[in-house]
Short mmCIF file of C-alpha atoms and ligand atoms in Angstrom, two decimals:
data_model
loop_
_atom_site.label_atom_id
_atom_site.label_comp_id
_atom_site.label_asym_id
_atom_site.label_seq_id
_atom_site.Cartn_x
_atom_site.Cartn_y
_atom_site.Cartn_z
CA MET A 1 -11.87 43.83 32.90
CA ALA A 2 -14.69 41.28 31.59
CA ALA A 3 -15.92 39.31 34.74
CA ASN A 4 -14.20 36.36 35.37
CA GLN A 5 -16.42 33.65 36.48
CA GLY A 6 -13.93 31.38 37.43
CA PRO A 7 -13.24 30.38 41.18
CA PHE A 8 -10.43 33.19 41.28
CA PRO A 9 -12.34 36.31 40.02
CA ARG A 10 -9.26 38.45 40.88
CA THR A 11 -6.91 36.68 38.48
CA ARG A 12 -5.88 38.22 35.08
CA PHE A 13 -3.85 35.16 33.62
CA ARG A 14 -1.84 37.61 31.40
CA ARG A 15 0.06 38.81 34.82
CA SER A 16 2.14 35.77 34.55
CA ARG A 17 2.99 35.92 30.88
CA SER A 18 3.84 39.84 30.94
CA GLY A 19 7.54 39.31 30.72
CA ALA A 20 10.18 36.50 30.41
CA ALA A 21 11.40 36.53 34.61
CA LEU A 22 7.45 35.92 35.52
CA ARG A 23 7.09 33.48 32.36
CA ASN A 24 10.16 31.56 34.06
CA LEU A 25 9.12 31.33 37.08
CA THR A 26 5.58 29.73 36.71
CA ARG A 27 6.89 27.58 34.01
CA GLU A 28 5.69 24.46 34.67
CA VAL A 29 8.01 21.58 32.81
CA GLU A 30 11.07 22.23 31.14
CA LEU A 31 13.23 20.31 28.50
CA SER A 32 16.48 19.28 29.57
CA VAL A 33 19.64 17.57 27.46
CA HIS A 34 19.04 14.84 30.27
CA ASP A 35 15.62 13.91 28.75
CA LEU A 36 17.06 12.91 25.48
CA ILE A 37 17.93 9.66 23.94
CA TRP A 38 19.72 9.54 20.38
CA PRO A 39 18.32 7.11 18.22
CA VAL A 40 21.13 6.35 15.61
CA PHE A 41 21.48 3.47 12.42
CA VAL A 42 24.53 1.96 12.20
CA CYS A 43 25.96 0.36 8.99
CA ALA A 44 28.79 -1.69 7.85
CA GLY A 45 31.94 -0.18 6.40
CA THR A 46 34.52 2.82 7.71
CA GLN A 47 34.34 6.25 7.50
CA GLU A 48 30.71 5.61 5.73
CA ARG A 49 27.99 7.84 6.07
CA GLN A 50 24.60 7.38 4.11
CA ALA A 51 21.64 9.39 3.86
CA VAL A 52 18.26 8.09 4.77
CA THR A 53 15.87 9.54 1.69
CA SER A 54 12.95 9.81 3.89
CA MET A 55 14.59 11.42 7.04
CA PRO A 56 16.41 14.51 5.83
CA GLY A 57 19.12 15.38 8.38
CA VAL A 58 19.71 11.67 9.65
CA GLU A 59 22.51 9.62 8.45
CA ARG A 60 23.66 5.89 8.89
CA LEU A 61 26.96 5.73 10.27
CA SER A 62 29.62 2.85 10.16
CA VAL A 63 30.81 1.74 13.02
CA ASP A 64 33.67 4.31 13.57
CA LEU A 65 31.56 7.25 12.63
CA MET A 66 29.07 5.70 15.58
CA VAL A 67 31.88 6.17 18.11
CA ASP A 68 32.28 10.15 17.23
CA ALA A 69 28.35 10.49 17.14
CA ALA A 70 28.58 8.94 20.61
CA ARG A 71 31.56 11.34 21.88
CA GLN A 72 29.50 14.26 20.62
CA ALA A 73 26.52 13.14 22.50
CA GLN A 74 28.45 12.84 25.54
CA GLY A 75 30.31 16.08 24.92
CA LEU A 76 26.46 17.75 24.27
CA GLY A 77 25.31 16.36 27.86
CA ILE A 78 23.05 13.60 26.26
CA PRO A 79 22.68 10.55 28.43
CA ALA A 80 21.78 7.90 26.14
CA ILE A 81 22.53 6.80 22.43
CA CYS A 82 20.29 4.01 20.73
CA VAL A 83 21.77 1.82 18.24
CA PHE A 84 19.82 0.41 15.22
CA PRO A 85 21.26 -1.97 12.71
CA TYR A 86 21.08 -1.64 8.79
CA THR A 87 21.56 -5.42 7.97
CA ASP A 88 23.24 -6.57 4.78
CA PRO A 89 19.99 -8.22 2.72
CA ALA A 90 22.29 -11.44 2.39
CA LEU A 91 22.32 -11.83 6.03
CA LYS A 92 18.69 -12.10 6.49
CA THR A 93 17.27 -15.09 7.17
CA GLU A 94 13.77 -16.85 8.11
CA LEU A 95 15.24 -18.04 11.29
CA CYS A 96 16.96 -14.67 11.96
CA GLU A 97 20.59 -16.08 13.44
CA GLU A 98 22.17 -12.66 12.47
CA ALA A 99 20.61 -11.40 15.34
CA TRP A 100 22.23 -13.00 18.11
CA ASN A 101 25.61 -13.13 16.13
CA PRO A 102 28.21 -11.65 18.85
CA ASP A 103 29.90 -9.84 16.13
CA ASN A 104 26.95 -8.59 14.51
CA LEU A 105 26.79 -4.84 13.70
CA THR A 106 25.00 -4.04 16.90
CA ASN A 107 27.11 -5.86 19.05
CA ARG A 108 30.09 -4.44 17.45
CA ALA A 109 28.76 -0.51 17.62
CA ILE A 110 27.66 -1.27 21.59
CA ARG A 111 31.27 -2.63 22.36
CA ALA A 112 33.32 0.30 20.30
CA ILE A 113 31.13 3.05 22.08
CA LYS A 114 31.69 1.59 25.57
CA ASP A 115 35.44 1.36 25.02
CA ALA A 116 35.58 4.94 23.73
CA VAL A 117 32.91 6.53 25.82
CA PRO A 118 32.20 4.38 28.40
CA ASP A 119 29.71 6.91 30.29
CA ILE A 120 27.47 7.21 27.87
CA ALA A 121 24.06 4.83 28.02
CA VAL A 122 24.12 2.60 25.19
CA MET A 123 20.39 1.37 24.77
CA THR A 124 19.39 -1.57 21.79
CA ASP A 125 16.62 -2.79 19.90
CA ILE A 126 15.43 -6.28 20.41
CA ALA A 127 13.11 -7.50 17.48
CA LEU A 128 14.09 -9.52 14.67
CA ASP A 129 12.84 -7.23 11.62
CA PRO A 130 16.48 -5.89 10.56
CA TYR A 131 17.58 -9.86 10.53
CA ASN A 132 14.63 -11.23 9.15
CA ALA A 133 13.98 -12.64 5.68
CA ASN A 134 10.28 -11.49 5.80
CA GLY A 135 10.54 -8.22 7.55
CA HIS A 136 8.78 -9.03 10.76
CA ASP A 137 9.53 -8.55 14.17
CA GLY A 138 9.44 -12.36 14.83
CA ILE A 139 9.79 -15.83 12.93
CA VAL A 140 7.15 -16.66 10.66
CA ARG A 141 5.91 -20.05 10.42
CA ASP A 142 3.29 -21.09 7.62
CA GLY A 143 2.30 -17.43 7.47
CA ILE A 144 2.03 -16.82 11.52
CA ILE A 145 4.37 -14.87 13.52
CA VAL A 146 4.88 -17.48 16.13
CA ASN A 147 5.11 -16.05 19.51
CA ASP A 148 7.36 -18.81 22.07
CA GLU A 149 9.91 -19.61 19.58
CA THR A 150 10.36 -15.79 18.81
CA VAL A 151 10.93 -15.06 22.76
CA ALA A 152 13.46 -17.40 22.49
CA ALA A 153 15.21 -15.90 19.83
CA LEU A 154 14.90 -12.95 21.44
CA VAL A 155 16.44 -13.98 24.58
CA LYS A 156 19.65 -15.12 22.67
CA MET A 157 19.62 -11.56 21.28
CA ALA A 158 19.22 -9.83 24.50
CA LEU A 159 21.93 -11.76 26.32
CA ALA A 160 24.43 -10.91 23.09
CA GLN A 161 23.76 -7.47 23.59
CA ALA A 162 24.27 -7.78 27.45
CA ARG A 163 27.52 -9.50 27.04
CA SER A 164 28.62 -6.73 24.60
CA GLY A 165 27.89 -3.91 27.29
CA ALA A 166 24.49 -2.73 26.43
CA ASP A 167 23.07 -0.75 29.54
CA ILE A 168 19.42 -0.48 28.45
CA LEU A 169 17.72 -3.07 26.40
CA GLY A 170 14.89 -2.22 24.22
CA PRO A 171 12.46 -5.04 23.28
CA SER A 172 10.41 -3.28 20.42
CA ASP A 173 8.79 -6.96 19.43
CA MET A 174 5.66 -6.92 21.13
CA MET A 175 5.57 -10.53 21.72
CA ASP A 176 3.71 -11.91 24.73
CA GLY A 177 6.49 -13.31 27.49
CA ARG A 178 9.36 -11.69 26.19
CA ILE A 179 10.26 -9.23 29.40
CA GLY A 180 10.06 -11.97 32.14
CA ALA A 181 11.90 -14.35 30.04
CA MET A 182 14.66 -11.68 29.09
CA ARG A 183 14.70 -10.75 32.70
CA ASP A 184 15.23 -14.31 34.00
CA ALA A 185 17.97 -14.75 31.46
CA LEU A 186 19.85 -12.00 32.39
CA GLU A 187 19.75 -12.31 36.28
CA ALA A 188 20.64 -16.07 35.36
CA GLU A 189 23.90 -14.39 33.76
CA GLY A 190 25.01 -12.05 36.13
CA HIS A 191 23.56 -8.99 34.35
CA VAL A 192 21.83 -7.95 37.46
CA ASN A 193 22.25 -4.11 36.31
CA VAL A 194 21.24 -4.30 32.78
CA THR A 195 18.31 -2.24 32.58
CA ILE A 196 15.00 -2.87 30.35
CA MET A 197 13.03 -0.37 28.89
CA SER A 198 10.05 -1.94 27.64
CA TYR A 199 8.22 -0.62 24.49
CA ALA A 200 5.34 -1.53 26.19
CA ALA A 201 2.83 0.68 24.54
CA LYS A 202 3.37 0.32 20.90
CA PHE A 203 1.12 0.43 18.32
CA ALA A 204 0.48 -0.85 14.69
CA SER A 205 1.47 2.41 13.32
CA ALA A 206 2.02 3.80 9.73
CA TYR A 207 4.33 6.68 11.30
CA TYR A 208 7.39 3.84 11.48
CA GLY A 209 7.55 3.94 7.39
CA PRO A 210 10.94 6.25 7.39
CA PHE A 211 12.62 3.86 10.20
CA ARG A 212 11.76 0.82 7.70
CA ASP A 213 13.55 2.63 5.05
CA ALA A 214 16.54 3.49 7.40
CA VAL A 215 17.18 -0.13 8.37
CA GLY A 216 16.26 -1.75 4.86
CA ALA A 217 13.36 -3.52 6.39
CA SER A 218 10.39 -2.01 3.89
CA GLY A 219 11.82 -3.90 1.10
CA ALA A 220 11.35 -7.41 3.21
CA LEU A 221 8.56 -6.95 4.78
CA LYS A 222 5.44 -8.92 3.78
CA GLY A 223 1.90 -7.91 5.11
CA ASP A 224 1.48 -5.79 8.35
CA LYS A 225 2.49 -6.08 12.18
CA LYS A 226 -1.48 -5.84 13.35
CA THR A 227 -1.11 -9.21 14.65
CA TYR A 228 1.66 -8.27 17.40
CA GLN A 229 1.48 -4.05 17.66
CA ILE A 230 -1.31 -2.78 19.54
CA ASP A 231 -4.39 -1.04 17.66
CA PRO A 232 -4.18 2.51 17.56
CA ALA A 233 -7.86 2.45 19.18
CA ASN A 234 -7.33 0.57 22.04
CA ARG A 235 -6.16 2.61 25.29
CA ASP A 236 -7.16 0.18 28.05
CA GLU A 237 -5.22 -2.57 26.25
CA ALA A 238 -2.36 -0.57 26.19
CA LEU A 239 -2.31 -0.08 29.96
CA ARG A 240 -2.68 -3.69 30.65
CA CYS A 241 0.23 -4.20 28.47
CA VAL A 242 2.39 -1.72 30.26
CA GLU A 243 1.21 -3.26 33.78
CA ARG A 244 1.95 -6.59 32.18
CA ASP A 245 5.62 -5.56 31.22
CA LEU A 246 6.19 -3.83 34.32
CA SER A 247 5.15 -6.64 36.29
CA GLU A 248 7.41 -9.03 34.35
CA GLY A 249 10.55 -6.93 35.28
CA ALA A 250 10.77 -3.67 32.88
CA ASP A 251 12.45 -0.80 34.69
CA MET A 252 10.95 1.51 31.96
CA VAL A 253 8.30 2.01 29.64
CA MET A 254 7.76 3.47 26.79
CA VAL A 255 4.80 4.88 24.47
CA LYS A 256 5.22 4.89 21.11
CA PRO A 257 4.61 6.88 18.50
CA GLY A 258 4.61 9.92 20.70
CA GLN A 259 2.42 12.81 19.45
CA PRO A 260 -0.60 11.10 18.26
CA TYR A 261 -0.34 9.02 21.58
CA LEU A 262 0.15 11.40 24.27
CA ASP A 263 -2.84 10.54 26.53
CA LEU A 264 -1.36 7.02 26.89
CA CYS A 265 2.03 9.02 27.77
CA ARG A 266 0.04 10.74 30.66
CA ALA A 267 -2.19 7.55 31.66
CA VAL A 268 1.02 5.56 32.10
CA LYS A 269 2.67 8.16 34.56
CA ASP A 270 -0.04 8.54 36.31
CA ARG A 271 -1.32 4.99 36.93
CA PHE A 272 2.25 3.48 37.19
CA GLY A 273 4.82 6.41 38.58
CA ALA A 274 7.52 4.31 36.62
CA PRO A 275 10.21 6.15 34.08
CA THR A 276 7.91 6.54 31.49
CA TYR A 277 9.27 7.49 27.85
CA ALA A 278 7.99 8.38 24.36
CA TYR A 279 9.40 7.52 21.00
CA GLN A 280 9.24 10.49 18.37
CA VAL A 281 9.37 8.20 15.76
CA SER A 282 10.73 8.49 12.27
CA GLY A 283 7.47 9.37 10.72
CA GLU A 284 6.87 12.05 13.37
CA TYR A 285 10.47 13.71 12.76
CA ALA A 286 9.85 13.63 8.82
CA MET A 287 6.71 15.41 8.86
CA ILE A 288 8.35 18.16 10.79
CA GLN A 289 11.37 18.03 8.48
CA ALA A 290 9.47 18.32 5.50
CA ALA A 291 6.96 20.96 6.74
CA ALA A 292 10.49 23.02 7.65
CA ALA A 293 11.90 22.49 4.23
CA ASN A 294 9.05 24.05 2.26
CA GLY A 295 9.10 26.85 4.75
CA TRP A 296 5.62 25.93 5.86
CA VAL A 297 6.25 25.87 9.88
CA ASP A 298 9.46 27.13 11.66
CA GLY A 299 11.22 23.54 12.02
CA GLU A 300 13.28 24.30 15.13
CA LYS A 301 10.15 25.85 16.85
CA VAL A 302 7.98 22.87 16.24
CA MET A 303 10.81 20.62 17.26
CA LEU A 304 10.89 22.36 20.71
CA GLU A 305 7.15 22.40 21.31
CA SER A 306 6.65 18.86 20.25
CA LEU A 307 9.27 17.55 23.10
CA THR A 308 7.79 20.05 25.72
CA GLY A 309 4.64 18.34 24.80
CA PHE A 310 6.19 15.02 25.93
CA ARG A 311 7.27 16.46 29.07
CA ARG A 312 4.03 17.94 29.79
CA ALA A 313 2.24 14.53 29.21
CA GLY A 314 4.47 13.15 31.60
CA CYS A 315 7.33 11.78 30.13
CA ASP A 316 10.84 11.45 31.78
CA GLY A 317 12.40 11.68 28.28
CA VAL A 318 11.87 11.09 24.50
CA LEU A 319 13.78 9.09 22.18
CA THR A 320 14.00 11.71 19.41
CA TYR A 321 16.27 11.99 16.16
CA PHE A 322 16.29 15.60 17.18
CA ALA A 323 18.29 14.87 20.04
CA PRO A 324 21.95 16.51 18.91
CA ARG A 325 20.09 19.68 17.74
CA VAL A 326 17.95 20.08 20.72
CA ALA A 327 20.81 19.74 23.02
CA GLU A 328 22.59 22.32 20.95
CA ILE A 329 20.15 24.73 21.39
CA LEU A 330 19.65 24.10 25.17
CA ASN A 331 23.03 24.25 25.72
CA GLY A 332 23.18 27.57 23.84
C1 PBG B 401 11.59 -2.25 15.42
C2 PBG B 401 11.29 -1.11 15.59
C3 PBG B 401 10.74 -0.06 14.60
C4 PBG B 401 10.71 1.06 15.23
C5 PBG B 401 11.69 1.11 16.42
N1 PBG B 401 11.99 -0.23 16.61
C6 PBG B 401 9.84 -0.17 13.55
C7 PBG B 401 8.45 -1.23 13.64
O1 PBG B 401 8.32 -1.78 14.53
O2 PBG B 401 8.04 -1.58 12.52
C8 PBG B 401 10.16 2.42 14.75
C9 PBG B 401 11.12 3.71 14.87
C10 PBG B 401 10.80 4.58 14.12
O3 PBG B 401 9.64 4.64 13.45
O4 PBG B 401 11.48 5.67 14.35
N2 PBG B 401 10.65 -3.46 15.44
#
């Protein structure tokens, strides 16, 4: 045996890799169905499913089919489903009023799921982009995304979702001060157990492209989101955003996108110890699916390896479009 120069000269690392039993015994993290949050796109109609071209295997579902999906998720042991709306372009306005309509697609989906499948946690997205004629997450005035007026709108959106029965609110807008404003409003209305998972370390990323197709925002979007989402180069700033959101009342925090930002996942978990999640976003999903469809990688193996990577990086869970497929595999 070649001389081992490390502090444990008698160790052969291959001993613990020599068979499945030893590998199982020495594995450091494990992916479980309980780590999964399944993002699903909801559209108008009944018995309606629409393929999302840039996300092979993902469909927009009408509310009734969304309830079936929630039932399926519950059966698989997935703890939470996250609702994203595909909003009729005719309902998009400059002031985004549809965002806090109690009967908008998201709120109807929340109520329908909580009626039929009460034990699954329903998560939402809070940002104005699906409802905005400009495709931005905030209200645009004279070409500027205005912060405080947007926060007031987001609070109305949060309350409408909480009243509909949402369990986890997911502010993804990156305005300053939104977590504290939402927490105050939730407390004032008695929604003391509504959880906030802040998209705290959310970067201005090209990996969101397929999602913007899925929610119908790409056509509307003018410009980019660099004046509110974090520069991909900035780690310290992202950590300060996480600290700020926790101090304002976030219960859980998210790093997004996932795989290019695993260093942030580890840093957030080590520094704050809060429940930490990654979003394996649409572009990450699309890249794995595209390579797999070409036969260039084994899609299922890459899927499981990518998700194990989030656990190893310190994440307590992952939002992933692969959730039902992963759960099927993990359940054997
Ligand atoms: C809305 C929002 C986005 C995503 C989640 N919420 C898009 C964006 O910020 O442009 C992206 C999710 C994905 O790509 O899978 N603000």
